[in-house]
PDB file of C-alpha atoms in Angstrom:
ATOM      1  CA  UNK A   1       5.034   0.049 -22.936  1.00  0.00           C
ATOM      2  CA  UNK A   2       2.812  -0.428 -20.343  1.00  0.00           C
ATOM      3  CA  UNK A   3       4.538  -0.358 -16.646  1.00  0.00           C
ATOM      4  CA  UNK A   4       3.957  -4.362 -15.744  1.00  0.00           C
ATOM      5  CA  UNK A   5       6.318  -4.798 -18.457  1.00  0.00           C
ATOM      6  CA  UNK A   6       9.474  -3.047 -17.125  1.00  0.00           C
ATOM      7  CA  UNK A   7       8.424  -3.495 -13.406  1.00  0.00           C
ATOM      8  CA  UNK A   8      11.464  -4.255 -11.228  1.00  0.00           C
ATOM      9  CA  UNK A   9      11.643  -4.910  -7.345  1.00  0.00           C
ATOM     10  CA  UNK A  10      13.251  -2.226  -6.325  1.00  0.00           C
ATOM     11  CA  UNK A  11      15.781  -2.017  -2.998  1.00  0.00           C
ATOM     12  CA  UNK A  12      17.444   1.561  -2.637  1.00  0.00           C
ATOM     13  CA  UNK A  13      15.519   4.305  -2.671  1.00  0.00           C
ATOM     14  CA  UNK A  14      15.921   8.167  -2.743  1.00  0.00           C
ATOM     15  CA  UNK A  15      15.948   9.943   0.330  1.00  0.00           C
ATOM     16  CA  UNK A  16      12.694  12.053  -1.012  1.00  0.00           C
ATOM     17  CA  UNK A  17       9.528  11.718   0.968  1.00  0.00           C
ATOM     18  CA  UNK A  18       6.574  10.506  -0.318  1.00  0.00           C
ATOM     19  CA  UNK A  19       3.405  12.829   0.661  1.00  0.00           C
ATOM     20  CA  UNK A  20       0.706  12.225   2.770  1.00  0.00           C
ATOM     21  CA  UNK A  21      -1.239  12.998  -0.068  1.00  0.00           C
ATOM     22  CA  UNK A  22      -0.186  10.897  -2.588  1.00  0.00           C
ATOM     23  CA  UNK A  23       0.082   7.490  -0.343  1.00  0.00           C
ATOM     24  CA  UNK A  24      -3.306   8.279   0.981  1.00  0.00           C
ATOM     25  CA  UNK A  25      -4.889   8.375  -2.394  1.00  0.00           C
ATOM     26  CA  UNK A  26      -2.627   5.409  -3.389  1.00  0.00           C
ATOM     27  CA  UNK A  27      -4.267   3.310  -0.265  1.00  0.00           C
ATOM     28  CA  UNK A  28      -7.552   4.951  -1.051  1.00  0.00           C
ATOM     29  CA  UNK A  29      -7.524   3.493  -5.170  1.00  0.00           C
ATOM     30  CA  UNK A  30      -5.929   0.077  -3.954  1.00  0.00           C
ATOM     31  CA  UNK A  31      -9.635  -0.407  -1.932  1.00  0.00           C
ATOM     32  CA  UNK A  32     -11.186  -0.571  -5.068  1.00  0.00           C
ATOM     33  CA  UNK A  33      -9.791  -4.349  -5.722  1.00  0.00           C
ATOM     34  CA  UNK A  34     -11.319  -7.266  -5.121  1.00  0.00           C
ATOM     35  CA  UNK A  35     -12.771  -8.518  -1.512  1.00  0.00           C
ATOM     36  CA  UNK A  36     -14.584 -11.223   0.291  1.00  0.00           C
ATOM     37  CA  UNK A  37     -18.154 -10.251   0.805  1.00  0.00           C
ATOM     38  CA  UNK A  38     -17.321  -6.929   0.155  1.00  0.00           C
ATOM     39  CA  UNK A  39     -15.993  -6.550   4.333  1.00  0.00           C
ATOM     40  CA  UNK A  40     -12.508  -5.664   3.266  1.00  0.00           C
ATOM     41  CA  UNK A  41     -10.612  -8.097   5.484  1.00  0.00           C
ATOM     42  CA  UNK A  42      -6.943  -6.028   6.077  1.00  0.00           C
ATOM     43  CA  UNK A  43      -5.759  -3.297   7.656  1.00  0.00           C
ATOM     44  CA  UNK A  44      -2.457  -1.830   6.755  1.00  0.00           C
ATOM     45  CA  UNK A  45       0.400  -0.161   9.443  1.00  0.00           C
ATOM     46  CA  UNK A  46       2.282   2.473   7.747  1.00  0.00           C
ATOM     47  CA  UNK A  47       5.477   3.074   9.468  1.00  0.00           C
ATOM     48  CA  UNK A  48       7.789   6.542   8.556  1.00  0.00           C
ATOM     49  CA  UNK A  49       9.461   6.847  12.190  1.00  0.00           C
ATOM     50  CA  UNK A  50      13.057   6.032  11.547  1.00  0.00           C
ATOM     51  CA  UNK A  51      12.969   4.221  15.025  1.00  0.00           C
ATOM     52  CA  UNK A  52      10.124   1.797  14.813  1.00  0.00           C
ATOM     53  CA  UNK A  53      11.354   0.616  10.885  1.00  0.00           C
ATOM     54  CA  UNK A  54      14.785  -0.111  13.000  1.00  0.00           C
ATOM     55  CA  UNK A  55      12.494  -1.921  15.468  1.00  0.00           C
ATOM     56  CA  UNK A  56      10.955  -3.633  12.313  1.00  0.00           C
ATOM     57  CA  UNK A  57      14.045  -4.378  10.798  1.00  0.00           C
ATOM     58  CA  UNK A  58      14.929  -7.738  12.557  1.00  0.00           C
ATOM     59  CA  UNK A  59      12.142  -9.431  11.647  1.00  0.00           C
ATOM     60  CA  UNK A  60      13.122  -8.752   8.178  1.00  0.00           C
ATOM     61  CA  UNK A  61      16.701 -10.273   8.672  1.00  0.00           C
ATOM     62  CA  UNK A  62      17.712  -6.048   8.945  1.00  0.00           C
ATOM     63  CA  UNK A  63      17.677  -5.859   5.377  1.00  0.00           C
ATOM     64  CA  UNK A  64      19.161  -2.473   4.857  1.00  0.00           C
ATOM     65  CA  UNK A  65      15.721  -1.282   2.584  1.00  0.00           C
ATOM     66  CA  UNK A  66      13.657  -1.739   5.335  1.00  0.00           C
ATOM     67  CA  UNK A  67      15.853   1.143   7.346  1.00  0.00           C
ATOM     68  CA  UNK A  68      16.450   3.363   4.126  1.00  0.00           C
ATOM     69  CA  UNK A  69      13.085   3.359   2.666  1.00  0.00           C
ATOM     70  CA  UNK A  70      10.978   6.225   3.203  1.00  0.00           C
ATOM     71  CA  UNK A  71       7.623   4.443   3.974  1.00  0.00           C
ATOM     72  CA  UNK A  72       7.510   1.115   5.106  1.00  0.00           C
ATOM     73  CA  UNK A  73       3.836  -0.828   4.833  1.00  0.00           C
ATOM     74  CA  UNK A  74       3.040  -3.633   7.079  1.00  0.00           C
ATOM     75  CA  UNK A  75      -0.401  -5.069   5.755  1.00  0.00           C
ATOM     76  CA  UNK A  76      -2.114  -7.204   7.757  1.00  0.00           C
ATOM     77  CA  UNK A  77      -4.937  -9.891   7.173  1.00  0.00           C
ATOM     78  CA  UNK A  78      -7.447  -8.319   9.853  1.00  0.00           C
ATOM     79  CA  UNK A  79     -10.830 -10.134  11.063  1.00  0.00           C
ATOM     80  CA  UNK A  80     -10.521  -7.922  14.790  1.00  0.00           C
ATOM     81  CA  UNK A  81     -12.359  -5.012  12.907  1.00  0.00           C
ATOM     82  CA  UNK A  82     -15.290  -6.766  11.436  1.00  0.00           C
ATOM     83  CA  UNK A  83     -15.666  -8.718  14.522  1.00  0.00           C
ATOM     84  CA  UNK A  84     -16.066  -5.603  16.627  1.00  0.00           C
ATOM     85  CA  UNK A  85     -18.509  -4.135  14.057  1.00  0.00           C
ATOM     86  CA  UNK A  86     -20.790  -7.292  14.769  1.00  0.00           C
ATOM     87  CA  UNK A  87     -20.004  -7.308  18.304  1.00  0.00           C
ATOM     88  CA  UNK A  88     -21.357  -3.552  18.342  1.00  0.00           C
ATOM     89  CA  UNK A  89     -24.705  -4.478  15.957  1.00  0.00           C
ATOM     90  CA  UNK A  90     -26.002  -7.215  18.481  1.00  0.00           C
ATOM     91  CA  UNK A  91     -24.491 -10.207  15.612  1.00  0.00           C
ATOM     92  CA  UNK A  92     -22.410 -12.971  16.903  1.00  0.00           C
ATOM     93  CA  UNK A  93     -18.956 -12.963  15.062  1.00  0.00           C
ATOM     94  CA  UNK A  94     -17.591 -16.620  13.987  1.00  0.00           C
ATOM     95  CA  UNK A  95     -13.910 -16.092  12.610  1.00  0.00           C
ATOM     96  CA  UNK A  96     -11.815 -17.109  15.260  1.00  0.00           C
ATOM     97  CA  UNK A  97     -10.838 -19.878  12.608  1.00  0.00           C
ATOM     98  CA  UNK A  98      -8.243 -21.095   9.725  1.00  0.00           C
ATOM     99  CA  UNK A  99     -10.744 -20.593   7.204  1.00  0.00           C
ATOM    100  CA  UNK A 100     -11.168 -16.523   8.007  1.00  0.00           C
ATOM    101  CA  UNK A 101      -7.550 -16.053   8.541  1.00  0.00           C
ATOM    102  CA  UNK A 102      -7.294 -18.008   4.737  1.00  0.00           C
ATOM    103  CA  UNK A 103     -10.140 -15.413   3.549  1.00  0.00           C
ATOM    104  CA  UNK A 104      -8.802 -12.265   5.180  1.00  0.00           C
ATOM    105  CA  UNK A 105      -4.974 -13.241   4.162  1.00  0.00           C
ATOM    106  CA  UNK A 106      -6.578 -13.706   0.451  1.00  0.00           C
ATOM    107  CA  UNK A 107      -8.049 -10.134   0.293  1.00  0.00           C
ATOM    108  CA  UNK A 108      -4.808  -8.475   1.710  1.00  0.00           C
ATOM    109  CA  UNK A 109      -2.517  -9.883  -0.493  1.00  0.00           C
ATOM    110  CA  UNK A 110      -5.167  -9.048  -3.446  1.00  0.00           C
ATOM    111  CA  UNK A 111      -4.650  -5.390  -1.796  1.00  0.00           C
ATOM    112  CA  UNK A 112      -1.262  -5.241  -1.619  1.00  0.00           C
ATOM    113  CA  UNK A 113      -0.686  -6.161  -5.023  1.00  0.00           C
ATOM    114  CA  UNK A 114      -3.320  -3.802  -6.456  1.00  0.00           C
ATOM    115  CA  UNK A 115      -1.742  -1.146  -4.508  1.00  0.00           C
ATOM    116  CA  UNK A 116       2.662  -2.095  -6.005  1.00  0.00           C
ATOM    117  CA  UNK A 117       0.950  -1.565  -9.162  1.00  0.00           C
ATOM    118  CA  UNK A 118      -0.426   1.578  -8.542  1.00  0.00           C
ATOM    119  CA  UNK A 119       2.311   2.906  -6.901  1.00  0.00           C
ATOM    120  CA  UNK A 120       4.615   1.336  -9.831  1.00  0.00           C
ATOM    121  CA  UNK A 121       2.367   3.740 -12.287  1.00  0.00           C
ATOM    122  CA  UNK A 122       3.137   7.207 -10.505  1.00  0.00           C
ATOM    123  CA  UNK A 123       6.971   6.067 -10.832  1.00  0.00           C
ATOM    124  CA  UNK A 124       7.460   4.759  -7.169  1.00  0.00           C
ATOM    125  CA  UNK A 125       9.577   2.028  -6.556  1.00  0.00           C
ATOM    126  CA  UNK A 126       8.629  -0.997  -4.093  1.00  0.00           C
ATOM    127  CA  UNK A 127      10.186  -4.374  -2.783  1.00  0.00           C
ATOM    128  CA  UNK A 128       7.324  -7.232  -1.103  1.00  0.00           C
ATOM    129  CA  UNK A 129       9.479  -8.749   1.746  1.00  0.00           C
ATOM    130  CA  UNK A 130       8.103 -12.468   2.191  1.00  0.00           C
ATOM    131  CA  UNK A 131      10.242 -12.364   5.719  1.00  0.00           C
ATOM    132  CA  UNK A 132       6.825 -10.845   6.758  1.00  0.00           C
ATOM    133  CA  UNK A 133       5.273 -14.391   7.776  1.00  0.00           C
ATOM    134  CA  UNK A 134       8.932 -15.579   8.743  1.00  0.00           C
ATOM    135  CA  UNK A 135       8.979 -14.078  12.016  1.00  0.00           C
ATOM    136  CA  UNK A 136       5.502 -12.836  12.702  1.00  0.00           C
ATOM    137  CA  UNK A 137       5.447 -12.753  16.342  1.00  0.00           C
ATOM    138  CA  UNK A 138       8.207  -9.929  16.411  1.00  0.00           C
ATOM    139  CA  UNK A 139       6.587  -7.384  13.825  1.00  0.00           C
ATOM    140  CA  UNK A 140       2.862  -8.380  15.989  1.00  0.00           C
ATOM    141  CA  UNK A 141       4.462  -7.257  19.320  1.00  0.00           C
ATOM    142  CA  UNK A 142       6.169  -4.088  17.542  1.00  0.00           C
ATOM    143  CA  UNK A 143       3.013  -3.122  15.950  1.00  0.00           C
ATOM    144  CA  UNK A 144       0.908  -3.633  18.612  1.00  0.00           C
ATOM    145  CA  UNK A 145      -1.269  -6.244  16.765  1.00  0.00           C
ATOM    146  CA  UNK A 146      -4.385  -7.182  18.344  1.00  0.00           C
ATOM    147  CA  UNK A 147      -6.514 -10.392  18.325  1.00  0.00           C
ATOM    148  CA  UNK A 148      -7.639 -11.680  14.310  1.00  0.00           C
ATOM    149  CA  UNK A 149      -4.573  -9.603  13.184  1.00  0.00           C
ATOM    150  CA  UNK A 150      -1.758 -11.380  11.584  1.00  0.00           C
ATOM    151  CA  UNK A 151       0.520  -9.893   9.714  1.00  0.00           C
ATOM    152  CA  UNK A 152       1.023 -11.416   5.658  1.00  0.00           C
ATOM    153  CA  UNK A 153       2.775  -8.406   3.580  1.00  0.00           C
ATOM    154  CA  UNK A 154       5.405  -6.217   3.715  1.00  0.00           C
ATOM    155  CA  UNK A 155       6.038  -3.507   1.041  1.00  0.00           C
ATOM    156  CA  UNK A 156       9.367  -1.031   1.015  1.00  0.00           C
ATOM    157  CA  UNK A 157       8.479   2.087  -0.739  1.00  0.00           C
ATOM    158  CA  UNK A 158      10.070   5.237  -1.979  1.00  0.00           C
ATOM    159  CA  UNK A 159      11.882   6.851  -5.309  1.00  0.00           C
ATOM    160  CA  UNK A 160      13.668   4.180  -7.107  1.00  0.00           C
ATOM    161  CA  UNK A 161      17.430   5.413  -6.955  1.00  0.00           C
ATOM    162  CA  UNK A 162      18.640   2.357  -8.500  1.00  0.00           C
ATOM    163  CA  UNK A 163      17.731   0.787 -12.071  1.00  0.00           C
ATOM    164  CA  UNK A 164      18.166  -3.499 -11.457  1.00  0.00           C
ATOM    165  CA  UNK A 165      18.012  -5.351 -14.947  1.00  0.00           C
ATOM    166  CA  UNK A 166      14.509  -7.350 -15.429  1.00  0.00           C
ATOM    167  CA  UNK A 167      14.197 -10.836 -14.251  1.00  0.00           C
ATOM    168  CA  UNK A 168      13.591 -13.653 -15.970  1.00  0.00           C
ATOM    169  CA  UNK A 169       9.961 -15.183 -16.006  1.00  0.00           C
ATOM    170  CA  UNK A 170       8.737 -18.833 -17.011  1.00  0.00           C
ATOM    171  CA  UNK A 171       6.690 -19.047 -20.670  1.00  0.00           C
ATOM    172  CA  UNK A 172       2.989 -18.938 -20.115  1.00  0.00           C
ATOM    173  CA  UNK A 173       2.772 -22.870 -21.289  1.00  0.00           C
ATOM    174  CA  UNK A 174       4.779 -23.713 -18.039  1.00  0.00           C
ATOM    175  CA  UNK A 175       2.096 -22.522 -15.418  1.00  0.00           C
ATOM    176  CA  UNK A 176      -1.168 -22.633 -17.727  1.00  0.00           C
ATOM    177  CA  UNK A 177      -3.195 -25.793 -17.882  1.00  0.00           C
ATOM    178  CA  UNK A 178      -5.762 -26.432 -20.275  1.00  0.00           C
ATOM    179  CA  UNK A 179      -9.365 -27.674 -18.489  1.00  0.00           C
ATOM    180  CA  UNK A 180      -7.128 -30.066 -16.590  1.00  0.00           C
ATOM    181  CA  UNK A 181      -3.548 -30.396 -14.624  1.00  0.00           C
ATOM    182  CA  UNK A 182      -1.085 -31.947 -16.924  1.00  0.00           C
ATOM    183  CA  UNK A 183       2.166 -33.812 -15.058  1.00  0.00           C
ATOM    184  CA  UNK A 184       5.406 -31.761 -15.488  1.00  0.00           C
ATOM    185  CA  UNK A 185       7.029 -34.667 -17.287  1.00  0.00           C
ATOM    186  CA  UNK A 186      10.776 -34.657 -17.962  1.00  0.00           C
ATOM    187  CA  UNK A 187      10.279 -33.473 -21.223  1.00  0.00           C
ATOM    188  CA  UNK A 188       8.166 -30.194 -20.376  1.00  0.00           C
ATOM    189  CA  UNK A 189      10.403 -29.890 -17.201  1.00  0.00           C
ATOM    190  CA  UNK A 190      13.466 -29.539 -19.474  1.00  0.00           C
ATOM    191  CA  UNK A 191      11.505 -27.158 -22.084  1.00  0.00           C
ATOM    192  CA  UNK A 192      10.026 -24.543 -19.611  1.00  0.00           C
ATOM    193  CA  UNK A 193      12.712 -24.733 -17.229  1.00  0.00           C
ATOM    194  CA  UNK A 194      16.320 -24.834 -19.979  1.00  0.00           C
ATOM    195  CA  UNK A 195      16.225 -21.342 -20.845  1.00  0.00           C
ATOM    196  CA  UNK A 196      16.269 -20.258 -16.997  1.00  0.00           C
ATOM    197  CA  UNK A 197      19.030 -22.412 -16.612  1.00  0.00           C
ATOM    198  CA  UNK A 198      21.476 -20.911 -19.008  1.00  0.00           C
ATOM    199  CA  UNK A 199      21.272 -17.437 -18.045  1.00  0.00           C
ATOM    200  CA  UNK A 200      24.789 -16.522 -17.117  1.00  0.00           C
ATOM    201  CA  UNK A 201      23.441 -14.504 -13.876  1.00  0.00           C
ATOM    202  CA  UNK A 202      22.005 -18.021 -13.387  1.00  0.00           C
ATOM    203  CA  UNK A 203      24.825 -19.967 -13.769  1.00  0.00           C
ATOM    204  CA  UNK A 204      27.122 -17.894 -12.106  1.00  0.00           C
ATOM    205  CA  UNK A 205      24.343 -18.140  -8.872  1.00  0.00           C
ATOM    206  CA  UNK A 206      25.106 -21.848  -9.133  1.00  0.00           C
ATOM    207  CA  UNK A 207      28.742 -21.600  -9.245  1.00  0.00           C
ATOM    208  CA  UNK A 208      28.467 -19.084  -6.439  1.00  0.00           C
ATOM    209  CA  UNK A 209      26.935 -21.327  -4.457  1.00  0.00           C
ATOM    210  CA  UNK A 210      29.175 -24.114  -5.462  1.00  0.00           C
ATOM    211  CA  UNK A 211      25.686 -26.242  -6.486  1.00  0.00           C
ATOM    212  CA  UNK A 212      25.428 -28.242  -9.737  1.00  0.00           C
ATOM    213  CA  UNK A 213      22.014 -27.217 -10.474  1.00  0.00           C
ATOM    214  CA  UNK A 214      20.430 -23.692  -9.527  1.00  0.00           C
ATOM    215  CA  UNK A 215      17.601 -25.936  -8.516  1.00  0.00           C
ATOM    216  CA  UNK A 216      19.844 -26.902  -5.792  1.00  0.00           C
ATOM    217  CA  UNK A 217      20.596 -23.433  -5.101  1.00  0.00           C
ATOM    218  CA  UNK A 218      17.225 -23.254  -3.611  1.00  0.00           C
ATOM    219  CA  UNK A 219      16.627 -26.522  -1.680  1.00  0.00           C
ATOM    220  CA  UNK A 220      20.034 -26.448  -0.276  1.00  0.00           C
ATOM    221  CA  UNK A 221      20.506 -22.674   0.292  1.00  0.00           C
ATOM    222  CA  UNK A 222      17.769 -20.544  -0.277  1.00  0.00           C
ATOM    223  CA  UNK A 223      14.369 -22.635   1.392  1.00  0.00           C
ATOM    224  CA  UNK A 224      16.046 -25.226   3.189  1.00  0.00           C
ATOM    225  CA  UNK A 225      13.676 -27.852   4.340  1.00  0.00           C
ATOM    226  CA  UNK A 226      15.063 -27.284   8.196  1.00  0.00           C
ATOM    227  CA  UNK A 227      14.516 -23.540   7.343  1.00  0.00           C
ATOM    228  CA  UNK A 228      11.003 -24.136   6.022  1.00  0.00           C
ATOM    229  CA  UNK A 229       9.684 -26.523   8.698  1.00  0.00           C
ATOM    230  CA  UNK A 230      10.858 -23.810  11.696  1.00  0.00           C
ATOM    231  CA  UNK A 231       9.158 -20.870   9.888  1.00  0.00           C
ATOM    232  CA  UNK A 232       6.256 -22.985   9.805  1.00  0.00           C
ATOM    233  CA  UNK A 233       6.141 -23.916  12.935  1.00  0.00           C
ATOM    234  CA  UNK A 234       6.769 -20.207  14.184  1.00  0.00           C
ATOM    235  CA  UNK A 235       4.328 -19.302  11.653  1.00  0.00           C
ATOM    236  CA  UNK A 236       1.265 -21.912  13.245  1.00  0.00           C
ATOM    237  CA  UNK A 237       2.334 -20.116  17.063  1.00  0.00           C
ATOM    238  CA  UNK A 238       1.354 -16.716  15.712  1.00  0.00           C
ATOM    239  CA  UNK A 239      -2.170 -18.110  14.349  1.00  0.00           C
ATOM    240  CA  UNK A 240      -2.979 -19.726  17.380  1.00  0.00           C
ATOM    241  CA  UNK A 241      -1.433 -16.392  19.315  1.00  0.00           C
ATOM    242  CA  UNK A 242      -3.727 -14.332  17.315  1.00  0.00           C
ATOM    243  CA  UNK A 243      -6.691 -16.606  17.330  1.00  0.00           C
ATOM    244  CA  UNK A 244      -6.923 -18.278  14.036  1.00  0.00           C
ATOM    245  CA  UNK A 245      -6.076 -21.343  15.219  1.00  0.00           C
ATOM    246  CA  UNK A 246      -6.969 -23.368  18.129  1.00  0.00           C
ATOM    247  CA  UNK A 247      -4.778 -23.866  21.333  1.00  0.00           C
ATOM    248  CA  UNK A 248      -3.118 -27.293  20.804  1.00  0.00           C
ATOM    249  CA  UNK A 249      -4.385 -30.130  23.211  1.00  0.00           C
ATOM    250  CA  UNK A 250      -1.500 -31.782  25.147  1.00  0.00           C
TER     251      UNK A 250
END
């Protein structure tokens, strides 16, 4: 069976290293993936030192795998390194912009996922943390990020020391669309979206949360509208800190 099929996110972790070697040449195959112009727009902060993932670790709402894990990747949508090339080659650089930071966020989450599934295939265990763009500002100033470098991913690696069941995934009808967009009517809403629904792990997360739907679970627990609006708005101050976005006018 090939390893996308059984791939779980994976939270606790053995307390065995990971070698230099082996996440070098793991960073070194990822580069092969896809890229914009072929200028490889990411860098990537690999963190090991027990005191800068605790440092880390709030902007990640200190979840505990971000502490225990042996390596802990921060990668970063970077348009500061192929500026300074230009700058250095007499060529006038034009990416302090949304549409570069949408380019250079494209190729290093194209990266980061290349790289889980490699990582996945020599039997390492990972966990993407999508805190990373709730709270950039904190993980920029611990990092030391400069201007054009914002962070977008976070991966948790190590040894898998933990075997979670799979989770559940919508049929290929409910997010495919045939040469045009067809409306999620009531009817395909209830066919792609019934079987989710009746999962007991499913139901009991409703009852847990004392919802009547689990889709309630997520407006009114999970990604609040309040919730979503100030992570935005935090999210626009680190662009505009680190130069993808203009300095609002007053």
């Amino acid at each position: 069976m090939r390893t996308i099929h059984t791939r779980r996110t994976i939270r606790k972790y053995r307390s065995d290293d990971i070698s230099e070697e082996l996440l070098h040449r793991l960073l070194a195959d990822a580069s092969r993936t896809q890229t914009m112009g072929n200028l490889q727009l990411y860098s990537v902060v690999v963190t090991r030192d027990a005191a800068m993932k605790a440092r880390l670790a709030p902007a990640h709402f200190n979840q505990p795998m971000v502490t225990e894990a042996p390596v802990v990747l921060t990668i970063c949508a970077d348009f500061r390194r192929t500026t300074d090339w230009c700058l250095e080659r007499s060529a006038t650089p034009g990416y302090d912009n949304f549409l570069s930071f949408i380019n250079a966020a494209t190729d290093a989450l194209l990266f980061t996922q290349t790289l889980c599934n490699l990582a996945e295939e020599e039997g390492l265990g990972c966990c993407y943390l999508g805190t990373t763009v709730y709270m950039p500002e904190s993980i920029i100033d611990t990092l030391q990020l400069p201007h054009l470098v914002m962070p977008v991913a976070t991966i948790t690696l190590g040894w898998p020391d933990e075997e979670p069941p799979l989770t559940d995934r919508l049929a290929v009808e409910a997010f495919v669309h045939e040469e045009t967009y067809a409306p999620y009517t009531r009817e395909r809403i209830d066919e792609f979206y019934t079987a989710k629904e009746s999962l007991e792990e499913n139901k009991h997360f409703v009852e847990l949360n004392g919802k009547e739907t689990l889709a309630q679970v997520f407006t009114d627990c999970r990604y609040t509208k309040s919730d979503n609006e100030a992570m935005s708005s935090s999210l626009l101050k680190a662009l505009v800190r680190q130069g993808f976005l203009p300095t609002p006018t007053l």
